[in-house]
Coordinates of C-alpha atoms and ligand atoms in Angstrom, one line a residue:
X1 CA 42.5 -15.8 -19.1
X2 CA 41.0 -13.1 -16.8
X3 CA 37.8 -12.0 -19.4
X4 CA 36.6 -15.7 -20.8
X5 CA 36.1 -18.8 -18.7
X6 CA 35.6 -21.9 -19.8
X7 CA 32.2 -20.9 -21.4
X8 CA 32.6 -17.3 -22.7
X9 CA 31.8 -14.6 -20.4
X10 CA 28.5 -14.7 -18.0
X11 CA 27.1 -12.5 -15.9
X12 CA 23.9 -11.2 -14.3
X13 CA 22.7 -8.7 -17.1
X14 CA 23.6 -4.9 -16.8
X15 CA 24.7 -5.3 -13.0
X16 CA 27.5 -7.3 -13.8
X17 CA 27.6 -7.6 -17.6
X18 CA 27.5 -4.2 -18.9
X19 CA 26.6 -3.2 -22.2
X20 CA 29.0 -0.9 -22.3
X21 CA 31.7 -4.1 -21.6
X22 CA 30.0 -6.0 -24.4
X23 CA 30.3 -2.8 -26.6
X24 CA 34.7 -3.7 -25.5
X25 CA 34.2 -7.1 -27.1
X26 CA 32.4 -6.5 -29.9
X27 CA 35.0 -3.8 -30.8
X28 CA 38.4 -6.1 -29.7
X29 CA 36.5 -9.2 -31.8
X30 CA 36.2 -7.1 -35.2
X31 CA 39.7 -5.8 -34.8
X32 CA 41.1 -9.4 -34.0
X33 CA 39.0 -11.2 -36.8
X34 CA 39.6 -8.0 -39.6
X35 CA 36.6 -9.2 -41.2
X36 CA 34.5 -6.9 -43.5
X37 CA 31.4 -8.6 -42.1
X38 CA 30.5 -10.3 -39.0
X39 CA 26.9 -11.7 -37.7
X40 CA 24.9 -10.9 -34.1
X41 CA 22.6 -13.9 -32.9
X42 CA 20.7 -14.1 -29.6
X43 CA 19.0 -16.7 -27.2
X44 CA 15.5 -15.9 -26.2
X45 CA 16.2 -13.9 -23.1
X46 CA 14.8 -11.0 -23.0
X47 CA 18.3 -8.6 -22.4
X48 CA 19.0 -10.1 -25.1
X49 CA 18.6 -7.1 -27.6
X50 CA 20.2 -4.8 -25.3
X51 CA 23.4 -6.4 -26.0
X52 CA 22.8 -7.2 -29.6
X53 CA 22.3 -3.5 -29.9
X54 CA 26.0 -3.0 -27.8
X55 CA 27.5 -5.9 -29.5
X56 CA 26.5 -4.0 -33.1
X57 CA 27.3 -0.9 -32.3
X58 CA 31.1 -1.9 -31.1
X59 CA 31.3 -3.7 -34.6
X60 CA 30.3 -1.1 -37.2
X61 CA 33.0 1.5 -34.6
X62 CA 36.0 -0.8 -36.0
X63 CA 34.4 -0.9 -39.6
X64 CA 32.6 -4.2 -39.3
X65 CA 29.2 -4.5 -41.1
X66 CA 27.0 -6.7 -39.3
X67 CA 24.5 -9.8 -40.0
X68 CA 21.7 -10.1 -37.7
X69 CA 20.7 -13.4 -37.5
X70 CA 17.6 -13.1 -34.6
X71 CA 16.7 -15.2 -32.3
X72 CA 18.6 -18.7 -33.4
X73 CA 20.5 -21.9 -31.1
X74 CA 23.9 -21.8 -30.9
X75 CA 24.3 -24.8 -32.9
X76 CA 22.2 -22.8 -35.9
X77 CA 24.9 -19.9 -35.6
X78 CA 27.7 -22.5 -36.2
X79 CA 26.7 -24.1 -39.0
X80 CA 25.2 -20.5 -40.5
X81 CA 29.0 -19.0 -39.9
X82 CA 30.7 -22.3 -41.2
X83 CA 28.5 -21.8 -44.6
X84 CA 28.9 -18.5 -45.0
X85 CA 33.0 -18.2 -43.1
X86 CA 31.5 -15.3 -41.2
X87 CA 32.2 -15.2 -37.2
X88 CA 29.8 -13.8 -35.1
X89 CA 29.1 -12.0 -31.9
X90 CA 26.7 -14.5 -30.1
X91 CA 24.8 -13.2 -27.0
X92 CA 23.0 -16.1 -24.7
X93 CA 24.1 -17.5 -21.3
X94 CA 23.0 -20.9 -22.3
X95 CA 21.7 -22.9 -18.9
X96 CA 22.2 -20.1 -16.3
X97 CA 19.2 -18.2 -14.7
X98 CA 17.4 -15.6 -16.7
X99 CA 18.9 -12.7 -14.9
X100 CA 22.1 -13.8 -16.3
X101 CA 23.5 -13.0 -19.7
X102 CA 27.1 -13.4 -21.6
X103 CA 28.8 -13.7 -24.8
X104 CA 29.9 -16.5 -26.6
X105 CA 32.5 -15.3 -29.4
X106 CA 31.8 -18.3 -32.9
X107 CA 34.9 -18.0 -35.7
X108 CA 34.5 -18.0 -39.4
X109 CA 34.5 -21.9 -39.0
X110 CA 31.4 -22.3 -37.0
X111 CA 33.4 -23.1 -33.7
X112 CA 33.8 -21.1 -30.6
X113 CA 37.0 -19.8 -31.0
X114 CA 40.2 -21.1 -29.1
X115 CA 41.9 -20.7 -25.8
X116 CA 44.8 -18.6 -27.6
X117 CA 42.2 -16.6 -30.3
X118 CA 40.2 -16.1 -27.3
X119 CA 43.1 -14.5 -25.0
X120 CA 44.1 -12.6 -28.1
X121 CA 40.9 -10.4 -28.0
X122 CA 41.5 -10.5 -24.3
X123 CA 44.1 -8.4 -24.5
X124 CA 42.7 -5.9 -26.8
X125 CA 39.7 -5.5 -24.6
X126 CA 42.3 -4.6 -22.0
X127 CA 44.4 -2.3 -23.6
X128 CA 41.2 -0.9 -25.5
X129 CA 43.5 -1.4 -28.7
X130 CA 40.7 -1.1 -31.3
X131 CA 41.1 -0.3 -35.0
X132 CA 38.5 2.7 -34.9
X133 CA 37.2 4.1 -37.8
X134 CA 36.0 7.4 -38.7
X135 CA 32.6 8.6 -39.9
X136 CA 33.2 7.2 -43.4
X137 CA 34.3 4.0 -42.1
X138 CA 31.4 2.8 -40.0
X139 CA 29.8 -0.2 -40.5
X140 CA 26.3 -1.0 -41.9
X141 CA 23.9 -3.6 -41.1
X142 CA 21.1 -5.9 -42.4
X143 CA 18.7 -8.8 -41.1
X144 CA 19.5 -12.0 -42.4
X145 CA 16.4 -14.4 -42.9
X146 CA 16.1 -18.3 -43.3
X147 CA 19.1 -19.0 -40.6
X148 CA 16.7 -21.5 -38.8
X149 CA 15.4 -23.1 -41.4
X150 CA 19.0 -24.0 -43.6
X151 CA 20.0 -25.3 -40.0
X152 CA 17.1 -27.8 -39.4
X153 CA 17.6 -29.1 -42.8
X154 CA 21.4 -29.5 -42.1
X155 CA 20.8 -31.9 -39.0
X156 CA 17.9 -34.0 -41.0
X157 CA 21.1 -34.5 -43.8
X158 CA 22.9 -35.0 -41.3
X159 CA 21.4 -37.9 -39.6
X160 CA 19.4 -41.3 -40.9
X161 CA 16.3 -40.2 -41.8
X162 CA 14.6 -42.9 -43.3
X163 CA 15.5 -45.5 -40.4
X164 CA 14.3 -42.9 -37.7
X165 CA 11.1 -42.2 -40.0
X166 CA 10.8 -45.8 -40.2
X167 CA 10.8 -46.8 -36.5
X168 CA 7.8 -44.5 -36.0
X169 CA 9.1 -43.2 -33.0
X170 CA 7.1 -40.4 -31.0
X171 CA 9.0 -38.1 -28.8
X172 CA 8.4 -35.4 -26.4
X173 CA 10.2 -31.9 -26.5
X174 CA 11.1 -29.8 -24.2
X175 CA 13.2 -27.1 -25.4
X176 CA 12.9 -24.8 -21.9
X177 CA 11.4 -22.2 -24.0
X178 CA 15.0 -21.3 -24.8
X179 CA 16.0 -21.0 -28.9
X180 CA 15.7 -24.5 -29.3
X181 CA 11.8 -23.7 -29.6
X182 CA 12.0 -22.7 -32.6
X183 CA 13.6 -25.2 -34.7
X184 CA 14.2 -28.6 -32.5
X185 CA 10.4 -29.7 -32.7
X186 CA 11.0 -29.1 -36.3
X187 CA 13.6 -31.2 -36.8
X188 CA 11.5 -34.2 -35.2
X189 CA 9.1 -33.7 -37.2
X190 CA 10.7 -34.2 -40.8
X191 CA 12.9 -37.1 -39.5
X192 CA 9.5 -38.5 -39.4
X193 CA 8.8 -38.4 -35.4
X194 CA 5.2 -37.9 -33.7
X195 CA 6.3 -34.9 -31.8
X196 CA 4.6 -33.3 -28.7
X197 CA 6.4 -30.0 -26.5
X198 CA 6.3 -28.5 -23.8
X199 CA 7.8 -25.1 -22.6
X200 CA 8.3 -24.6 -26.4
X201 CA 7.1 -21.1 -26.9
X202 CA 10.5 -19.3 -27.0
X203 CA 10.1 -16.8 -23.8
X204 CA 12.9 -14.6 -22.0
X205 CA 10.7 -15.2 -18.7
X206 CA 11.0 -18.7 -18.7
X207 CA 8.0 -19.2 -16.8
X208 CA 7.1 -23.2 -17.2
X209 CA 11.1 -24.0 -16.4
X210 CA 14.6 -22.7 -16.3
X211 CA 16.9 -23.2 -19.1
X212 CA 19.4 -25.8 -17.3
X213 CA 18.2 -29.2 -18.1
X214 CA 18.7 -30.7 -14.5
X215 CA 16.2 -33.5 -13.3
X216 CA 14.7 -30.9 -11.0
X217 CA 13.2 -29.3 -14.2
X218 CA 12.3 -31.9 -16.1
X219 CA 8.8 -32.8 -13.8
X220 CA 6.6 -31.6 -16.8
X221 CA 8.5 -33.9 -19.3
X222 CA 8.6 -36.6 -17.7
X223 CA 4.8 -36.1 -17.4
X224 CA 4.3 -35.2 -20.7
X225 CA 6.5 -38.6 -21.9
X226 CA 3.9 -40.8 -19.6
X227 CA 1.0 -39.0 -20.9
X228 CA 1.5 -39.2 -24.5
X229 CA 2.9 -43.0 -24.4
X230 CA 6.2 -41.2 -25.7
X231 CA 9.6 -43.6 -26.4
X232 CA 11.8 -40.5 -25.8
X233 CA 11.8 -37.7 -23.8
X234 CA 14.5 -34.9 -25.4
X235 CA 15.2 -31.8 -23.0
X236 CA 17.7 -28.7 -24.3
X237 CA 19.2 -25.6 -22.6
X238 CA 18.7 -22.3 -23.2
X239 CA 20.6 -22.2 -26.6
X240 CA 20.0 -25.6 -27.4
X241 CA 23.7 -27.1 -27.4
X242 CA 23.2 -29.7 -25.0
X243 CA 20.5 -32.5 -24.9
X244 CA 19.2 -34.6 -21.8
X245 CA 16.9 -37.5 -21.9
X246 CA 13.8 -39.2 -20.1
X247 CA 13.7 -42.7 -21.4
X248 CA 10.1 -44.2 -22.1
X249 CA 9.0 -44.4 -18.6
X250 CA 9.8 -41.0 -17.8
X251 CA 12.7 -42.0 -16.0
X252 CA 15.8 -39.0 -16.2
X253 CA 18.8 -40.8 -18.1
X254 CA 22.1 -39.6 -16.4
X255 CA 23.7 -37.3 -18.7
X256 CA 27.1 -39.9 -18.3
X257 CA 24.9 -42.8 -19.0
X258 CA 23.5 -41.2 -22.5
X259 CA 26.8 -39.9 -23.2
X260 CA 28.7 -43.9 -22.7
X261 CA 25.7 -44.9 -24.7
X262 CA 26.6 -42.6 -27.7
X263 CA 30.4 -43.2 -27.7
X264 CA 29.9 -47.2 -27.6
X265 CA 28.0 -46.8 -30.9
X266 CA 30.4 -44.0 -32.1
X267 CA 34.4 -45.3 -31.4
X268 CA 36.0 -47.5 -32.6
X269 CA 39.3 -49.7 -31.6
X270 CA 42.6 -47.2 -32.2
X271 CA 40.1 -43.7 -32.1
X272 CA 40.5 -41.2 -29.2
X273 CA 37.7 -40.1 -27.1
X274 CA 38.1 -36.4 -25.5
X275 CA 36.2 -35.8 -22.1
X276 CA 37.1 -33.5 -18.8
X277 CA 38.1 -34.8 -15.3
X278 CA 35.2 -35.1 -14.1
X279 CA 34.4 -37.8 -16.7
X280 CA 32.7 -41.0 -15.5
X281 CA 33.9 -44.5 -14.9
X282 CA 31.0 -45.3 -17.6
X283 CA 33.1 -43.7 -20.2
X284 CA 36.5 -45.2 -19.2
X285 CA 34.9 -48.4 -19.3
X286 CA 33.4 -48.0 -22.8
X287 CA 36.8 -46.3 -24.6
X288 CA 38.6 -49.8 -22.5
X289 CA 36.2 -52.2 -24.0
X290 CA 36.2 -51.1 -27.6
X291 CA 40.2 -50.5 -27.2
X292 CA 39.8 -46.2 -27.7
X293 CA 42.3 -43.8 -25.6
X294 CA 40.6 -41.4 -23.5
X295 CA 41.8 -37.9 -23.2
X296 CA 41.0 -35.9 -20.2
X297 CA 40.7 -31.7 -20.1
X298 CA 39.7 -29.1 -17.4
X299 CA 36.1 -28.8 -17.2
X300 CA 34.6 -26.3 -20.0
X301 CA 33.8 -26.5 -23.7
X302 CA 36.8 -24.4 -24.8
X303 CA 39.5 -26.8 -23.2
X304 CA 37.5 -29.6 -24.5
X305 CA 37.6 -28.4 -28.0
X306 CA 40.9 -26.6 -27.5
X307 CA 42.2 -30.7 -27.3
X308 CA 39.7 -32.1 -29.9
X309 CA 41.8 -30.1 -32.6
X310 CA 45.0 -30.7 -31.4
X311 CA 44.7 -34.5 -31.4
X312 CA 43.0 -34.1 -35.1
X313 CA 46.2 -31.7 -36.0
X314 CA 48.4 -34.9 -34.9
X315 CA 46.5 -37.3 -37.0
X316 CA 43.8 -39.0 -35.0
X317 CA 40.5 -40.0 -35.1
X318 CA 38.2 -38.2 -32.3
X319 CA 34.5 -39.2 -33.4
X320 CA 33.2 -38.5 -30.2
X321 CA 34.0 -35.7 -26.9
X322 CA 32.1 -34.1 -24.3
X323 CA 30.8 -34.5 -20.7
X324 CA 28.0 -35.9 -18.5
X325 CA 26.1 -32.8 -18.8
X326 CA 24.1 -33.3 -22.4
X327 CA 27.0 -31.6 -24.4
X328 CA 28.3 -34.1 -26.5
X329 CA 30.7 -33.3 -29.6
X330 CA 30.6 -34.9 -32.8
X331 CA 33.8 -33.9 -34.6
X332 CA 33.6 -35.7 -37.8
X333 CA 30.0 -33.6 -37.6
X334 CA 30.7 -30.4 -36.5
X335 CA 33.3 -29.2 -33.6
X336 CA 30.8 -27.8 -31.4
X337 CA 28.0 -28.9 -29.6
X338 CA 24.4 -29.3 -31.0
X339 CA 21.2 -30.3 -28.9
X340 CA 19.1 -31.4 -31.8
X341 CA 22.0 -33.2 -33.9
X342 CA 23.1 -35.0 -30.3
X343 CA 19.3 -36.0 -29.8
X344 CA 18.8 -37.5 -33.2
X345 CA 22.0 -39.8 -32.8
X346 CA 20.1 -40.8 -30.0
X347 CA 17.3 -41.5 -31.5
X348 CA 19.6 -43.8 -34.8
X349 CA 19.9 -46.0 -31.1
X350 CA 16.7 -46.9 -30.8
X351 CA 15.4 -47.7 -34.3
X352 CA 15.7 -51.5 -34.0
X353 CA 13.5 -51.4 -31.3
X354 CA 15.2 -50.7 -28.2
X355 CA 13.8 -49.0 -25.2
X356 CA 15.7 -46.1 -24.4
X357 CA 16.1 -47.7 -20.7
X358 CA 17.5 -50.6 -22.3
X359 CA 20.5 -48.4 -24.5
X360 CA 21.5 -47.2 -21.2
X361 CA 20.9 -49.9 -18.9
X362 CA 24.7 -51.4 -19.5
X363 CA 25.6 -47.9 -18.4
X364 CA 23.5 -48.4 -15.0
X365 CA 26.2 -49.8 -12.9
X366 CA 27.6 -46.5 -11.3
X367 CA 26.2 -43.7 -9.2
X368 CA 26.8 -40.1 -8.9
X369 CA 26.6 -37.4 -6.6
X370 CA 26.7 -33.4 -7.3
X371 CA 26.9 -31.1 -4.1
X372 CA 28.5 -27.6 -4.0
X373 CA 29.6 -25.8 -1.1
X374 CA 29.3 -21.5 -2.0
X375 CA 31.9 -19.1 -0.3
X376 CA 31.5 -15.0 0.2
X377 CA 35.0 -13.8 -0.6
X378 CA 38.2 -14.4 -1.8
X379 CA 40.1 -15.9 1.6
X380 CA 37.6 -18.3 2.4
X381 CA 37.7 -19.5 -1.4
X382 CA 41.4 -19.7 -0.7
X383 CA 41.0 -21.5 2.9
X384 CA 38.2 -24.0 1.5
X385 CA 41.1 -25.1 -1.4
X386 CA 43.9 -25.0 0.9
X387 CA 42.0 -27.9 2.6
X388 CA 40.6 -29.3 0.1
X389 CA 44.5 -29.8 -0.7
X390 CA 45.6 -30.9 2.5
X391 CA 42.8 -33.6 2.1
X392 CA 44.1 -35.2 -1.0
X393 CA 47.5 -35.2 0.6
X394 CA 46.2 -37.0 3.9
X395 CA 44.1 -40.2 1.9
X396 CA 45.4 -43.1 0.4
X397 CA 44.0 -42.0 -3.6
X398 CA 45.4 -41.4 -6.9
X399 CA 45.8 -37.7 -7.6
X400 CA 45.1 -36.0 -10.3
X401 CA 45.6 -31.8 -10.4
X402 CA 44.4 -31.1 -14.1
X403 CA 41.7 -28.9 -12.9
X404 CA 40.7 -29.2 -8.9
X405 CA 41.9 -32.1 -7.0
X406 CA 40.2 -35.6 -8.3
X407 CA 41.1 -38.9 -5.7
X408 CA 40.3 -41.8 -7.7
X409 CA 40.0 -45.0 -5.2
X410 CA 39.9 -48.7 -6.4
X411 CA 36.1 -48.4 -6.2
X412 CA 34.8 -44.9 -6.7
X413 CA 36.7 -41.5 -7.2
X414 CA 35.7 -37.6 -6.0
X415 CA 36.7 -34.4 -8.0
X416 CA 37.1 -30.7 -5.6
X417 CA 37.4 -27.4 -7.6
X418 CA 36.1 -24.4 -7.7
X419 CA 33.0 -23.4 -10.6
X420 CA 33.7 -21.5 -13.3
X421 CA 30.9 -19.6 -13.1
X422 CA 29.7 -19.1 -9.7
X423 CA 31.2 -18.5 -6.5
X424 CA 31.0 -22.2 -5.0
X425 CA 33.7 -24.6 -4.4
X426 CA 32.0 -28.1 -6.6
X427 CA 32.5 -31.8 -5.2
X428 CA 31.5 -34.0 -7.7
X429 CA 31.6 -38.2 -6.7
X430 CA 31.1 -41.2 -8.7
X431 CA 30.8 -44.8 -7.3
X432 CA 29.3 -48.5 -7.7
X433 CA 26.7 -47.8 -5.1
X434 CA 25.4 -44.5 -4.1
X435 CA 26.0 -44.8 0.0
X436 CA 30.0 -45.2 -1.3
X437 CA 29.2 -42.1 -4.0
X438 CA 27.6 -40.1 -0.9
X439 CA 30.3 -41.1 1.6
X440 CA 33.2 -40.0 -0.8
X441 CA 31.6 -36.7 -1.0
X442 CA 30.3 -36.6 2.3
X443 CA 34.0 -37.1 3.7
X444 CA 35.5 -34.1 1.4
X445 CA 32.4 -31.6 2.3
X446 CA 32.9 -32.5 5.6
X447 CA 37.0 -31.2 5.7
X448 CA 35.5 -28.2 3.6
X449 CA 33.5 -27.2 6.1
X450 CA 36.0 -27.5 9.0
X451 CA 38.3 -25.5 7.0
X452 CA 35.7 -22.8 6.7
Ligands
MG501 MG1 24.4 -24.2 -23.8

C-alpha cells in the first residue's frame, strides 16, 4: 500500500497531512462503502476539526450524509458503527505527538477496515475515481448525541461488574488528556472502582503529557498511584485503544508482561493466539504452557487483524491478539482494540486479591530493550537495511523475514526494520537478562552504524 500503513495514514497536520488530501479520502471512502450515511469522530487534538470539516465536506461531494459523532475514543466509534452498521471517517493520530494528525478509516462492523478494503480506496484516491454528485445530490449532516455514554455502558456489560465492584478496588487514571477523558474514568466508576485522574481534562495541547503511554510519561501516575494508596495504575493513548499499567507500587508493568498476563487467563488448550514479530518470549511461553498456537504478523494493527479474521473464517478460536504496546484484541469482544474494555479484564485479574505485581510477576523473567537509529534520506535507509541484512547472514541465529530481520538465539532474540511511521530504522531485543538484551542490540546498532 503506498497511502495506509499499518495504522492508517499519519502525518504532521497541514504540512504533511493536508486537508485537502483528507478531503481525497473522504470522497474515495464514500464511493468505496456506497453508503447513504456515514459518521465523522475525532480525538482531542486540536486540528482535529479542520479535518472533520475536510473529511465532511469530501463525503456529502459523493452523496454521503454524515453523522457527527464529536469528540469520542476509537473504541466508542467501533462499537457506535457496529450498532448502528454505519462506517465512519475517524480523524486522531492515536500516540503520535500533537503536531501530528491522520485518518483511521472504521467499516459498518465497527472494525478498521482490511488490508484489501483499505487498498481498494487506495486506488480511488489515486485515480481520483469518485462518484460525484451534483447540487441535488449533496449530502446533509447532523450531530449525533449520547455516542459516549451507550459506549461506557457497553464495556460495564461487557465485563464482571459485580466481582470488580466487590473487590473494592481503587484505581488511578490517566487518560493523557486524549478522548479517553471523557468516558474511561466513567467506566471505573460504575464497575464500582474509587477512581482518581490525572491529565483527564481532554486538551489538544497536551500540556501534563503526550498521548503515547511510554514509562517516560507516566511520572505523574505513578505518583498519583503512591499517593492515593491506588491497586492499579491505568494509562491510555490519545484515542484510548491501548492500555498500560503501573501496578500498586507505582512500578510501570511491561506492556508484554500485562499482555502474557491477559492471554494466560484468556486461552485455552487447542485456541490460537495472534501477535506480530516482535512478540515476546513471555507470550510464546504462555500459548506453550496452556497448549495454544501462536500466529505471528508484521508489526501494525491492520495485519494483526487482517489474520485474526482469517483464522476465525477457517474455524478457530482466537480469544486473545495484540502486541507488547497496551493494544490487546479481544475478538470474541470486539475485533478492535479498546483501552477501557482491555483495562477492566485487567482489573477481573485482580479481584481475589492479587497484587497487580504479583499477576505479572510469572511474566518477570525476560528483559527488553527499544533503541532506534533515524536516517535523512532514502539511500542511507537503503545502506542501514543492506547491513542490517548482511548481519543476519554473518551470525549463527534463526531468521525470520516476515517484517524486518528478527535473529532468534537459544537465549534471547533481536528484531531490525524500519518504522512505519517515522523515518528510523527500530532494533527491538528481548533476553533473560538485560546486559544479554543490551548486548544483542548493542551488536546490531553497532553494524548499523558502520554501514552508515
Ligand atoms: Mg491508539
Amino acid at each position: 500500500m503506498k497511502i495506509f500503513g499499518s495504522s492508517g495514514v499519519r502525518g504532521v497536520a497541514i504540512d504533511d497531512l493536508s486537508p485537502e488530501f483528507v478531503l481525497r479520502i473522504a470522497k474515495a471512502a464514500g464511493t468505496v462503502w456506497e453508503a447513504d450515511r456515514v459518521a465523522i469522530a475525532r480525538d482531542t487534538r486540536t486540528t482535529g476539526e479542520v479535518f472533520r470539516d475536510a473529511a465532511a465536506a469530501g463525503l456529502a461531494t459523493v452523496g454521503c450524509d454524515v453523522d457527527h459523532l464529536g469528540v469520542v475514543p476509537t473504541p466508542a466509534v467501533g462499537h457506535h458503527c457496529a450498532e448502528y452498521g454505519t462506517p465512519c471517517v475517524l480523524v486522531t493520530a492515536s500516540h503520535n505527538p500533537p503536531e501530528f494528525n491522520g485518518i483511521k478509516l472504521i467499516g459498518s462492523d465497527g472494525v478498521e477496515l482490511s488490508v484489501d478494503a483499505l487498498s481498494t480506496i487506495e486506488d480511488h484516491v489515486l485515480d481520483e475515481s469518485f462518484a460525484e454528485t451534483d447540487w441535488r445530490g449533496a449530502g446533509s449532516s447532523r450531530r449525533i448525541d449520547g455516542v459516549a455514554d451507550a459506549y461506557v455502558e457497553s464495556v460495564v456489560d461487557a465485563v464482571d461488574r459485580p466481582a470488580i465492584a466487590d473487590a473494592d478496588l481503587t484505581v488511578a487514571v490517566d487518560p493523557g488528556h486524549g478522548a479517553g477523558s471523557i468516558t474511561n474514568p466513567e467506566v471505573f466508576r460504575r464497575l464500582g472502582c474509587a477512581v482518581r485522574t490525572v491529565n483527564a481534562q481532554p486538551d489538544g495541547h497536551f500540556p501534563g503529557r503526550l498521548p503515547e503511554p511510554i514509562p517516560e510519561h507516566l511520572a505523574d501516575l505513578s505518583r498519583l498511584v503512591r499517593t492515593t494508596d491506588a491497586d492499579l495504575g491505568i494509562a491510555h493513548d490519545g484515542d484510548a485503544d491501548r492500555a498500560v499499567f503501573v501496578d500498586e507500587t507505582g512500578t510501570y508493568i511491561e506492556g508484554d508482561a500485562s499482555l502474557a498476563a491477559l492471554a494466560a487467563d484468556a486461552l485455552s488448550t487447542g485456541d490460537v493466539a495472534v501477535s506480530a514479530v516482535n512478540v515476546s518470549k513471555r507470550l510464546v511461553d504462555v500459548c506453550a504452557d496452556v497448549g495454544a498456537d501462536l500466529e505471528l504478523t508484521p508489526i501494525g494493527a491492520t495485519n494483526i487483524i487482517t489474520r485474526v479474521r482469517e483464522l476465525e473464517a477457517a474455524g478457530r478460536r482466537v480469544p486473545i491478539a495484540g502486541e507488547g504496546n497496551g493494544g490487546v484484541f479481544f475478538p470474541d469482544y470486539r475485533l478492535s482494540r479498546d483501552g477501557a474494555y482491555i483495562a477492566a479484564r485487567f482489573l477481573e485479574l485482580l479481584v481475589d486479591g492479587a497484587a497487580a505485581s504479583e499477576v505479572v510477576e510469572p511474566y518477570a523473567a525476560y528483559h527488553n530493550v527499544r533503541s532506534a537509529i533515524p536516517y535523512d534520506s532514502e539511500t542511507e535507509r537503503d545502506r542501514l537495511l543492506a547491513a542490517a541484512e548482511e548481519y543476519a547472514g554473518e551470525v549463527d541465529a534463526e531468521l525470520d523475514t516476515t517484517d524486518g530481520y528478527r535473529l532468534d538465539y537459544d537465549d534471547g532474540w533481536v528484531l531490525v526494520r524500519p518504522s512505519g511511521t517515522e523515518p528510523k530504522i527500530r532494533v527491538y531485543a528481548e533476553a533473560r537478562s538485560s546486559a544479554r538484551a543490551n548486548e544483542l542490540a548493542d551488536d546490531v546498532l553497532d553494524a548499523l552504524a558502520d554501514a552508515r
